[in-house]
CSV table of C-alpha atoms in Angstrom, one decimal:
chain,number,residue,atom,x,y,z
A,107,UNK,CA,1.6,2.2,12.5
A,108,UNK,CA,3.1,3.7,9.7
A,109,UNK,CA,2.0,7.2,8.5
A,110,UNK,CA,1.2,5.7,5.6
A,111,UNK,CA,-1.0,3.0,6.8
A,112,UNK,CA,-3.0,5.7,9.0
A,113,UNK,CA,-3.1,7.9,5.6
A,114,UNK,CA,-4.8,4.4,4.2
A,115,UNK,CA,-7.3,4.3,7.4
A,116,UNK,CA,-8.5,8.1,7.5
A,117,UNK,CA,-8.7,7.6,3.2
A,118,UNK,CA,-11.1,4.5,3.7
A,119,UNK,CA,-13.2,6.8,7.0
A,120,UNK,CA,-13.3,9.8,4.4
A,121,UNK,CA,-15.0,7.8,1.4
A,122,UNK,CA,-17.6,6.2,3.9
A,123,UNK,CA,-18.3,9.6,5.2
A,124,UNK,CA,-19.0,10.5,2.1
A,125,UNK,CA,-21.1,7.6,1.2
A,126,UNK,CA,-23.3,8.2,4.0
A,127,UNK,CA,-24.1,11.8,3.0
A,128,UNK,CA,-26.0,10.7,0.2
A,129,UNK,CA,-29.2,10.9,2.9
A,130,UNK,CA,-31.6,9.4,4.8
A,131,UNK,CA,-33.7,8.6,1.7
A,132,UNK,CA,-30.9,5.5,0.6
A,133,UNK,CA,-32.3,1.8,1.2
A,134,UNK,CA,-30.6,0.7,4.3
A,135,UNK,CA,-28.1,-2.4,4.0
A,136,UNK,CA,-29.1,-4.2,7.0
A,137,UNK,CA,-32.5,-5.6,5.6
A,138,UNK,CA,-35.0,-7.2,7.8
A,139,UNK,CA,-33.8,-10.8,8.8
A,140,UNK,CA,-30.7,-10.9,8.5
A,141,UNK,CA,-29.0,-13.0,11.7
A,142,UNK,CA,-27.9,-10.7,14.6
A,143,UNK,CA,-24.5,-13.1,14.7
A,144,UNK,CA,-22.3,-13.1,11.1
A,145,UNK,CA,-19.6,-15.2,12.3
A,146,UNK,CA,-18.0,-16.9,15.6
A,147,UNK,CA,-14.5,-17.3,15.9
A,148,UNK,CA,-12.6,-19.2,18.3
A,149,UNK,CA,-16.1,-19.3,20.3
A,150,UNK,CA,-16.9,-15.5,19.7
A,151,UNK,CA,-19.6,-14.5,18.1
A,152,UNK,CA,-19.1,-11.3,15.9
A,153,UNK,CA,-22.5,-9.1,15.3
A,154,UNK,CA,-23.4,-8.2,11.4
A,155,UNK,CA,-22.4,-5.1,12.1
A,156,UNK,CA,-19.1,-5.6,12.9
A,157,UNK,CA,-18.7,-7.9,10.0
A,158,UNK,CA,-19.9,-5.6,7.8
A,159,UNK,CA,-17.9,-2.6,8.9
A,160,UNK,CA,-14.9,-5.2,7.7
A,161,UNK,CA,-16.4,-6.0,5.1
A,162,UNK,CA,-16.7,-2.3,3.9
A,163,UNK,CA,-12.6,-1.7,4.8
A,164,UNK,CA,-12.4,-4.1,2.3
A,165,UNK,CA,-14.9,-3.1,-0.1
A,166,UNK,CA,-13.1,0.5,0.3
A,167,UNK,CA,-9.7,-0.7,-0.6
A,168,UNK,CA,-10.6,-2.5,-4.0
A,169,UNK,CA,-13.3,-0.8,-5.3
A,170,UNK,CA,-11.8,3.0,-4.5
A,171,UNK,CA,-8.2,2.7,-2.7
A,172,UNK,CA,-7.1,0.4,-5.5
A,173,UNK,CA,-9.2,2.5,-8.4
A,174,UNK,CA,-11.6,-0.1,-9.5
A,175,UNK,CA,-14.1,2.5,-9.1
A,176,UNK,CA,-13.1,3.9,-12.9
A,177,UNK,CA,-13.5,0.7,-14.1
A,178,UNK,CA,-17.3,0.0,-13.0
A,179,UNK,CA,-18.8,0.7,-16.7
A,180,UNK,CA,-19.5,-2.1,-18.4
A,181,UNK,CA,-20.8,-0.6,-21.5
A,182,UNK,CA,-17.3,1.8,-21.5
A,183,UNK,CA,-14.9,-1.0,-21.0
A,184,UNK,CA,-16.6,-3.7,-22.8
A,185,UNK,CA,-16.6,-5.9,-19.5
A,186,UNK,CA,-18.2,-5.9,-15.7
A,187,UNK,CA,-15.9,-5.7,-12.6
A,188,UNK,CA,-18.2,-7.7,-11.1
A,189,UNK,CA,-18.5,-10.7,-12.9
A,190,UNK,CA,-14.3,-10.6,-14.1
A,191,UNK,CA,-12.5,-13.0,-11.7
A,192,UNK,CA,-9.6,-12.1,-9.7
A,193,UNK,CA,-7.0,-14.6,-8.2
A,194,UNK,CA,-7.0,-15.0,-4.5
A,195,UNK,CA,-4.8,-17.1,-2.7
A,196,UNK,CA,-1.5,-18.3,-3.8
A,197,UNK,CA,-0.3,-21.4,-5.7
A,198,UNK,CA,-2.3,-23.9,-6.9
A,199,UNK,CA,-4.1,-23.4,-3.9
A,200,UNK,CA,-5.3,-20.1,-5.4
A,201,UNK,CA,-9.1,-19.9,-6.9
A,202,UNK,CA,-10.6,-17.7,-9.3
A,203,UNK,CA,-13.2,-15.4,-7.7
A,204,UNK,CA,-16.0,-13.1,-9.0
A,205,UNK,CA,-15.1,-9.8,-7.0
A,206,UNK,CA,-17.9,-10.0,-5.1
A,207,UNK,CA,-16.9,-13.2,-3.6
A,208,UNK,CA,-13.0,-11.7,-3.6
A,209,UNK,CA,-13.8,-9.2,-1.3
A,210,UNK,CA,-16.2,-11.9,1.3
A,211,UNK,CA,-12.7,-14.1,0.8
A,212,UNK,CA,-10.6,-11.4,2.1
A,213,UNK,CA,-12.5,-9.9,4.5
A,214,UNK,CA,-13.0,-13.0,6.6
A,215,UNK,CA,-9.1,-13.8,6.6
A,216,UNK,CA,-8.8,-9.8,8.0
A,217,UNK,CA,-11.6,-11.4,10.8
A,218,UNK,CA,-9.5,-14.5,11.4
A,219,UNK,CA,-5.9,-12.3,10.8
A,220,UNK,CA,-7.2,-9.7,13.6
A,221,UNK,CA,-7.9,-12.7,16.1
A,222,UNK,CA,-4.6,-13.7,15.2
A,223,UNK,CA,-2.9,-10.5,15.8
A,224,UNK,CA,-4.6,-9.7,19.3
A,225,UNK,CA,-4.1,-13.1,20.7
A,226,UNK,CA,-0.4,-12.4,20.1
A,227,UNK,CA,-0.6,-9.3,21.2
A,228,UNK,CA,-1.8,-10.7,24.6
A,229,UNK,CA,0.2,-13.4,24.6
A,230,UNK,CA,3.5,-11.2,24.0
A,231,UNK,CA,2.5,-8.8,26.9
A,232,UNK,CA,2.0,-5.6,24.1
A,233,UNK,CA,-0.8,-3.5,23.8
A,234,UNK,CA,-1.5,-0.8,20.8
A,235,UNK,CA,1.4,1.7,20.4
A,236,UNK,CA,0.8,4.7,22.6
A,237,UNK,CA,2.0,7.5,19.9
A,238,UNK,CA,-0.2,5.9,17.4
A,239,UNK,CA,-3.0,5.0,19.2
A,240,UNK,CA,-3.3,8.7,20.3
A,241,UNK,CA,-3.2,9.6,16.2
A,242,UNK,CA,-6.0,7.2,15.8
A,243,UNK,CA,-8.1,8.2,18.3
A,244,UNK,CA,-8.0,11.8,16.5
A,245,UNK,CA,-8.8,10.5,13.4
A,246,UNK,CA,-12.0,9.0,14.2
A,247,UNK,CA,-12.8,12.0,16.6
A,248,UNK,CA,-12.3,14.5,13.6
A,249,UNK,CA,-13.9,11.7,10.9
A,250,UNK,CA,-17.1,10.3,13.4
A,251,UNK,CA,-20.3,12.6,13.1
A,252,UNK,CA,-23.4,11.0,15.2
A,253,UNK,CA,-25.0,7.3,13.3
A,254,UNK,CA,-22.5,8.2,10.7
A,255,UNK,CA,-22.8,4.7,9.5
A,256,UNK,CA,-25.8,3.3,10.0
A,257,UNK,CA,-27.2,3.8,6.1
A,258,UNK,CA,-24.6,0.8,5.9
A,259,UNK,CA,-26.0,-1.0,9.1
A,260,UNK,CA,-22.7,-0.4,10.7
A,261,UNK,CA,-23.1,2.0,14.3
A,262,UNK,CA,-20.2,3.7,14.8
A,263,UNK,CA,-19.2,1.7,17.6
A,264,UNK,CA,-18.4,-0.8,15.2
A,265,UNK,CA,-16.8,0.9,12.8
A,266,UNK,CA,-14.6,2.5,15.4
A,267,UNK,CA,-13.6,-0.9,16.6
A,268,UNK,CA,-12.3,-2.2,13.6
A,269,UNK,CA,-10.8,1.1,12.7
A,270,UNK,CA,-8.7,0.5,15.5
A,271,UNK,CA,-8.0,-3.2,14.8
A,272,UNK,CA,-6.5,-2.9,11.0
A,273,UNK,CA,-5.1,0.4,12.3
A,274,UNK,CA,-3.0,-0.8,15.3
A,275,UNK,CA,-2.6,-4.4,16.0
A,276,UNK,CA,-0.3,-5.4,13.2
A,277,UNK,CA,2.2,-2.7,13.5
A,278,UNK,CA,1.7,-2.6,17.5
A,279,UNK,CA,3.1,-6.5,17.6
A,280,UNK,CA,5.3,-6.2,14.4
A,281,UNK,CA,7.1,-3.9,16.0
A,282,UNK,CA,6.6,-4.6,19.9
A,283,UNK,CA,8.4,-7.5,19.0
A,284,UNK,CA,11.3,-6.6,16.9
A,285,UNK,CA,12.2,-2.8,17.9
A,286,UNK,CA,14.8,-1.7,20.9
A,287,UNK,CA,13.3,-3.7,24.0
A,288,UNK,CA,11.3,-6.0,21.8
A,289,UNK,CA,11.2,-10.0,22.5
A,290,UNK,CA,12.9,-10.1,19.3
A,291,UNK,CA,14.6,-6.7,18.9
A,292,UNK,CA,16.6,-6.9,15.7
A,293,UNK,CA,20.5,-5.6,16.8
A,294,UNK,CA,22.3,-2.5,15.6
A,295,UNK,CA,24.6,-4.4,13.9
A,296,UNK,CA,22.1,-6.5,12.3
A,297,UNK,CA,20.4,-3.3,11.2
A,298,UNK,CA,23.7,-1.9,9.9
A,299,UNK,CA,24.6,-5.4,8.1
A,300,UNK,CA,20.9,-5.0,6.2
A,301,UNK,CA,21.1,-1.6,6.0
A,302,UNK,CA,24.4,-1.4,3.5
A,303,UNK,CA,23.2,-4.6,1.8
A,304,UNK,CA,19.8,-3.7,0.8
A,305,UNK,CA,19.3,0.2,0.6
A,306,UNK,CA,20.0,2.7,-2.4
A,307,UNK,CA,20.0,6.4,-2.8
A,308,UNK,CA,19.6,7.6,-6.2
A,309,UNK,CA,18.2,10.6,-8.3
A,310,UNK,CA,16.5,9.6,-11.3
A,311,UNK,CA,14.6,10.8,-14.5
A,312,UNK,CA,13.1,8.0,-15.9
A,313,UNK,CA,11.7,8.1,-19.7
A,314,UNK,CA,9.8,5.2,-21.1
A,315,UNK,CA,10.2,4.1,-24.5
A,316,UNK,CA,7.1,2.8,-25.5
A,317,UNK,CA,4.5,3.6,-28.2
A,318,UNK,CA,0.5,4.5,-27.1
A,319,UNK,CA,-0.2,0.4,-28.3
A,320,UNK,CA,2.6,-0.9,-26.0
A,321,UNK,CA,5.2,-1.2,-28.7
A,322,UNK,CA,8.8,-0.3,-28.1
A,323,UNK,CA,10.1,3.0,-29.6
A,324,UNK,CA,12.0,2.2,-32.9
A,325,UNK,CA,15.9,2.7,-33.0
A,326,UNK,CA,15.9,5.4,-34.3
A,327,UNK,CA,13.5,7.4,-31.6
A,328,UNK,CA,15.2,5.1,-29.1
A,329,UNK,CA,18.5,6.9,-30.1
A,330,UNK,CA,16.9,10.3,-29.7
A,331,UNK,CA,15.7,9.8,-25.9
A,332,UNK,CA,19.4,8.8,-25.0
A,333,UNK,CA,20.8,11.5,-27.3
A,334,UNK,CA,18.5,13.9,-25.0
A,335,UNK,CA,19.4,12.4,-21.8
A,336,UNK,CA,23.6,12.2,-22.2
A,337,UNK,CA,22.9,16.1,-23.0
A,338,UNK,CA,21.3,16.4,-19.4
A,339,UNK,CA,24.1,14.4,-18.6
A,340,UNK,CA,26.9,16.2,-19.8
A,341,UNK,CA,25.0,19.0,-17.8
A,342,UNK,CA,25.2,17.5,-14.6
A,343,UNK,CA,28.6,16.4,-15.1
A,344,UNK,CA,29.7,20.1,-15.6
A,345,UNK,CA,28.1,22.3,-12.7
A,346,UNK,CA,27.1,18.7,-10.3
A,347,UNK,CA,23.9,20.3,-10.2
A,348,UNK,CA,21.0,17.3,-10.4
A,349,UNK,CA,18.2,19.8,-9.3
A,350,UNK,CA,18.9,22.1,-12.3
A,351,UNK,CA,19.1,19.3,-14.7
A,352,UNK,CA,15.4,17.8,-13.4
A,353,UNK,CA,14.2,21.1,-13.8
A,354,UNK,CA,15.4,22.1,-16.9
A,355,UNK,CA,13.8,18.8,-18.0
A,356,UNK,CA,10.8,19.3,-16.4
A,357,UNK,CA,10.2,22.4,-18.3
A,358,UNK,CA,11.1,21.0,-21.4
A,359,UNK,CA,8.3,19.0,-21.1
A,360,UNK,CA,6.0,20.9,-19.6
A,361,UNK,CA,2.4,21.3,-20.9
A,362,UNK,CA,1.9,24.5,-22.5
A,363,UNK,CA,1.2,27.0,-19.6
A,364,UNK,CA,2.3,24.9,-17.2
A,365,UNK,CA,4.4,26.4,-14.0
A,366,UNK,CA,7.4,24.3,-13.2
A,367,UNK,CA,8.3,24.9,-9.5
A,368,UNK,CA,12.4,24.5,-9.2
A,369,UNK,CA,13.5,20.6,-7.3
A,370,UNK,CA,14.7,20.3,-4.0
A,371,UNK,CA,17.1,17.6,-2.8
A,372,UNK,CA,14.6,16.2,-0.6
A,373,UNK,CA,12.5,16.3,-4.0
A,374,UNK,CA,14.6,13.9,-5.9
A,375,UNK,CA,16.1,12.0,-3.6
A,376,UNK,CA,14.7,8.5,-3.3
A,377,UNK,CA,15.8,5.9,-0.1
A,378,UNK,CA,15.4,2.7,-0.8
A,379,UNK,CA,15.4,-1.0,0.7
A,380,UNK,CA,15.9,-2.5,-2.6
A,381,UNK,CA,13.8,-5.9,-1.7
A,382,UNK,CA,10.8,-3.6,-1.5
A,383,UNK,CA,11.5,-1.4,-4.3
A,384,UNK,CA,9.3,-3.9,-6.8
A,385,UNK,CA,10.9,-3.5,-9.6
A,386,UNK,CA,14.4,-6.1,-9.9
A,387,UNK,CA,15.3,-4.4,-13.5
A,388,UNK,CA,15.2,-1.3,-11.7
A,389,UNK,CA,17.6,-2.5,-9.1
A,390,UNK,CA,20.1,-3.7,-11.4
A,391,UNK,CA,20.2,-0.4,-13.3
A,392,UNK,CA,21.0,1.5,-10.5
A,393,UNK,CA,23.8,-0.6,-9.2
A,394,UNK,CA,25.5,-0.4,-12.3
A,395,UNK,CA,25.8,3.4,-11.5
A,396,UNK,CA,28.7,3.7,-9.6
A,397,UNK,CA,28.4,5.5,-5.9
A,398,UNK,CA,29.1,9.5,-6.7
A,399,UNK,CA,28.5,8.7,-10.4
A,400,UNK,CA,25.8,9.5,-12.8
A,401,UNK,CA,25.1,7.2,-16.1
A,402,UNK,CA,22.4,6.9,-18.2
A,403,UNK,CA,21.0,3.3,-18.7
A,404,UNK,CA,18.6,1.2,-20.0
A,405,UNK,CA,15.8,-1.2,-18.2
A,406,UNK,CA,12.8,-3.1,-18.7
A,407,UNK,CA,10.9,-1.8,-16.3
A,408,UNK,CA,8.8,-4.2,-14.5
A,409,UNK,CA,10.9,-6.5,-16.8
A,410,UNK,CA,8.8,-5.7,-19.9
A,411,UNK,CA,9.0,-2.6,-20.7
A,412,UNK,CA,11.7,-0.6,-22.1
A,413,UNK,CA,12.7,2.7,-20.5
A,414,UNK,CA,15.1,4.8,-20.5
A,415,UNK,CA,16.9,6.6,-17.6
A,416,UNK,CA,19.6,8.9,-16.6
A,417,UNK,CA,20.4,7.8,-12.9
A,418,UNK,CA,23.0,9.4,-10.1
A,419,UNK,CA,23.7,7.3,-7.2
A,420,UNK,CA,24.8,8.7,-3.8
A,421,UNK,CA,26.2,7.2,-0.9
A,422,UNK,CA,23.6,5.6,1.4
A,423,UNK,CA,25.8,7.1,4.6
A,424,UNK,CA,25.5,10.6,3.6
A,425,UNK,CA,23.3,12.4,5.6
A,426,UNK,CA,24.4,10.0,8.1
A,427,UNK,CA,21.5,10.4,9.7
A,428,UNK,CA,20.0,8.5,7.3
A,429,UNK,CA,20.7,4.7,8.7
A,430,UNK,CA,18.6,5.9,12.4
A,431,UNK,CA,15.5,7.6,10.1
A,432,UNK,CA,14.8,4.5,8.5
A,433,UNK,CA,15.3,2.0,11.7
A,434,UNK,CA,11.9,1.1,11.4
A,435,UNK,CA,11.6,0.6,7.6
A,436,UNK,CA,14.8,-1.8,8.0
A,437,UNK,CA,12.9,-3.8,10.5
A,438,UNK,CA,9.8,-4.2,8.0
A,439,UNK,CA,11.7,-5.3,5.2
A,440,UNK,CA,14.2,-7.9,7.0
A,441,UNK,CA,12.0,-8.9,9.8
A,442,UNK,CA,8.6,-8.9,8.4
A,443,UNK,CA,7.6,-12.2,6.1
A,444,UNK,CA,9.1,-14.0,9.0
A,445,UNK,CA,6.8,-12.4,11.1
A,446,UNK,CA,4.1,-12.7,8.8
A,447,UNK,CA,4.3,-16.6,7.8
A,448,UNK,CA,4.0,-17.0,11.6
A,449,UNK,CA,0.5,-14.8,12.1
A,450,UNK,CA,-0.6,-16.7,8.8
A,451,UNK,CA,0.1,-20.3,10.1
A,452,UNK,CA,-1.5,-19.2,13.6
A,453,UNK,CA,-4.3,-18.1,11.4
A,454,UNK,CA,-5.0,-21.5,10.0
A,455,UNK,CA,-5.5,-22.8,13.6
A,456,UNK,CA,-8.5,-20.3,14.2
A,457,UNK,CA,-11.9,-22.1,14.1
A,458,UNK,CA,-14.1,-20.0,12.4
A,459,UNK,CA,-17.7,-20.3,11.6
A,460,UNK,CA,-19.5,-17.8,9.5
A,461,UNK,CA,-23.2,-17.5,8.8
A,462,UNK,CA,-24.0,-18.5,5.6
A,463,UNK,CA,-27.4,-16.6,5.8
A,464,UNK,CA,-26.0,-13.3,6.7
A,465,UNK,CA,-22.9,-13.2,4.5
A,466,UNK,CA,-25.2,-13.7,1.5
A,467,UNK,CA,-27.4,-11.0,2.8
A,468,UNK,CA,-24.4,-8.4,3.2
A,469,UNK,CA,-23.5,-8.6,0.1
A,470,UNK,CA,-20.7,-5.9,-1.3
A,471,UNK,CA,-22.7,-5.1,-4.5
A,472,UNK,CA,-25.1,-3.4,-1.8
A,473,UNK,CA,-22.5,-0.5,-0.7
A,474,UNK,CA,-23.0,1.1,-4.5
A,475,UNK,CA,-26.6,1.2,-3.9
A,476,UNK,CA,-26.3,3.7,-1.5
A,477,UNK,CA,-23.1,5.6,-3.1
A,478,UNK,CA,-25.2,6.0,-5.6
């Protein structure tokens, strides 16, 4: 698992943490009649408690991961998260859902997807990555205080489990299966090949030109930004120095009383597959930097809006270090929608049956009672 993705799973244990210190006095979730059973899958049945603590992970990742939380005023924003739909699926197969029923949606393909993923597992003779596994543990250790959960009618035996599930089984197979020794291990020279073909290193300062309303900047203040960046420019063609020039611009900008703390190398320096760098304009502005070079372009970033940017590119093989560090990146982004079509056309082969009784009963909405 990637530090980021256990950054993701002690981010969504730290907000329930904090939910459930709200105390004792909080309506418990898991209300009188609800079934004991929420779902079976492939013959199992799964408690309401387990299918809550999913549905919670989920509930966590919209609602705060993902910053609808500053959203949830209806009177502020003139609307109500709640009853907005959201697209889920893909296609014309995709449907418009109230988020409430988004988040049921998603959390039972995470159910069905974690089936998946441990079945595979099995099958492939893997188990959960040692290193990470050990990280996890830790986490919960550190995170896990006595009934932590049960304000949200999830124990913590529960919780733990699926912790561990979205925590470990997709990363454990992923790469089980396509690292050194893997079923599948992707080559050296396959990694090299993707490797020079996909990744960028650049240094950027990237200034948008766009009005408060979402209007581009008029010629003339488009014409001052670029004046003000080919002076940085000329700057950095004269002493080579790209952490001066960031800083110098940094402190130009500056709020008033502001400390600006002087740039690193490993401070500007982004590494980059350039299939998952999200942004295609982006991409095409700096490969029109030459390698060694810095140039000052123009881009819609996101392909609508316009900004402005004074980019230097470097060579991708200096540190040359750099090709082993990012091994596993370079698996994730060539191997990894293979490898994720597969799990999702597994998934539709999963018979799964969930309780129509208790999914109504555990109903998302609930989780802000508490919270609050």
């Amino acid at each position: 698992m990637s530090k980021a993705k256990r950054v993701f799973c002690a981010a969504i244990a730290a907000v329930m943490l904090l939910v459930c210190a709200t105390g004792c006095s909080a309506p418990k979730l898991y209300l009188g009649g609800t079934p004991d059973v929420a779902a079976t899958i492939n013959g199992v049945e799964m408690s309401t408690g387990e299918y809550l603590a999913y549905l919670y992970t989920t509930f966590t990742d919209l609602y705060y991961n993902q910053g609808l939380y500053q959203y949830d005023n209806a009177e502020a924003y003139g609307y109500d998260i709640w009853t907005q739909t959201y697209p889920y699926g893909e296609g014309d197969a995709a449907q418009q859902l109230e988020l409430a029923d988004y988040m049921i949606a998603a959390t039972k393909d995470n159910i069905i997807r974690q089936t998946v993923l441990e079945a595979m597992l099995k099958e492939n003779g893997l188990t959960w990555d040692a290193k990470e596994q050990e990280e996890v543990e830790k986490e919960l250790k550190e995170q896990l205080t006595p009934d932590a959960f049960l304000e949200l009618g999830i124990s913590n035996e529960h919780f733990a489990k699926v912790y561990r599930a979205t925590g470990l089984n997709d990363s454990s197979l992923f790469y089980g299966l396509y690292r050194e020794g893997g079923k599948r291990a992707m080559s050296e020279a396959d990694r090299r090949a993707y490797f020079d073909k996909n990744y960028l290193s650049f240094k950027i300062i990237n200034v948008p030109m766009m009005s408060s309303d979402n209007q581009e900047y008029t010629e003339e203040e488009q014409k001052k930004v670029l004046n003000d960046l080919d002076k940085y420019l000329q700057n950095y063609n004269k002493d080579g120095n790209f952490e001066a020039v960031v800083d110098a611009y940094n402190k130009a900008n500056a709020a008033d009383g502001q400390e600006i703390t002087a740039s690193t190398d490993k401070d500007n320096r982004y590494n980059y597959d350039a299939t998952q760098l999200g942004d295609d304009e982006l991409v095409k502005a700096i490969r029109s930097v030459e390698v060694g070079k810095a140039k000052v372009v123009t881009y819609k970033s996101g392909g609508t809006n316009l900004t402005a940017a004074l980019i230097l590119r470097l060579d991708i093989n200096k540190p040359a270090n750099l090709f082993a560090d990012e091994t596993d990146n370079i698996i994730r982004g060539a191997k990894y929608e293979e490898f994720n079509k597969e799990v999702q056309e597994a998934m539709k082969k999963v018979t799964a049956e969930f309780d129509s009784s208790a999914i109504d009963k555990c109903d998302p909405k609930n989780f802000l009672t508490v919270a609050e």
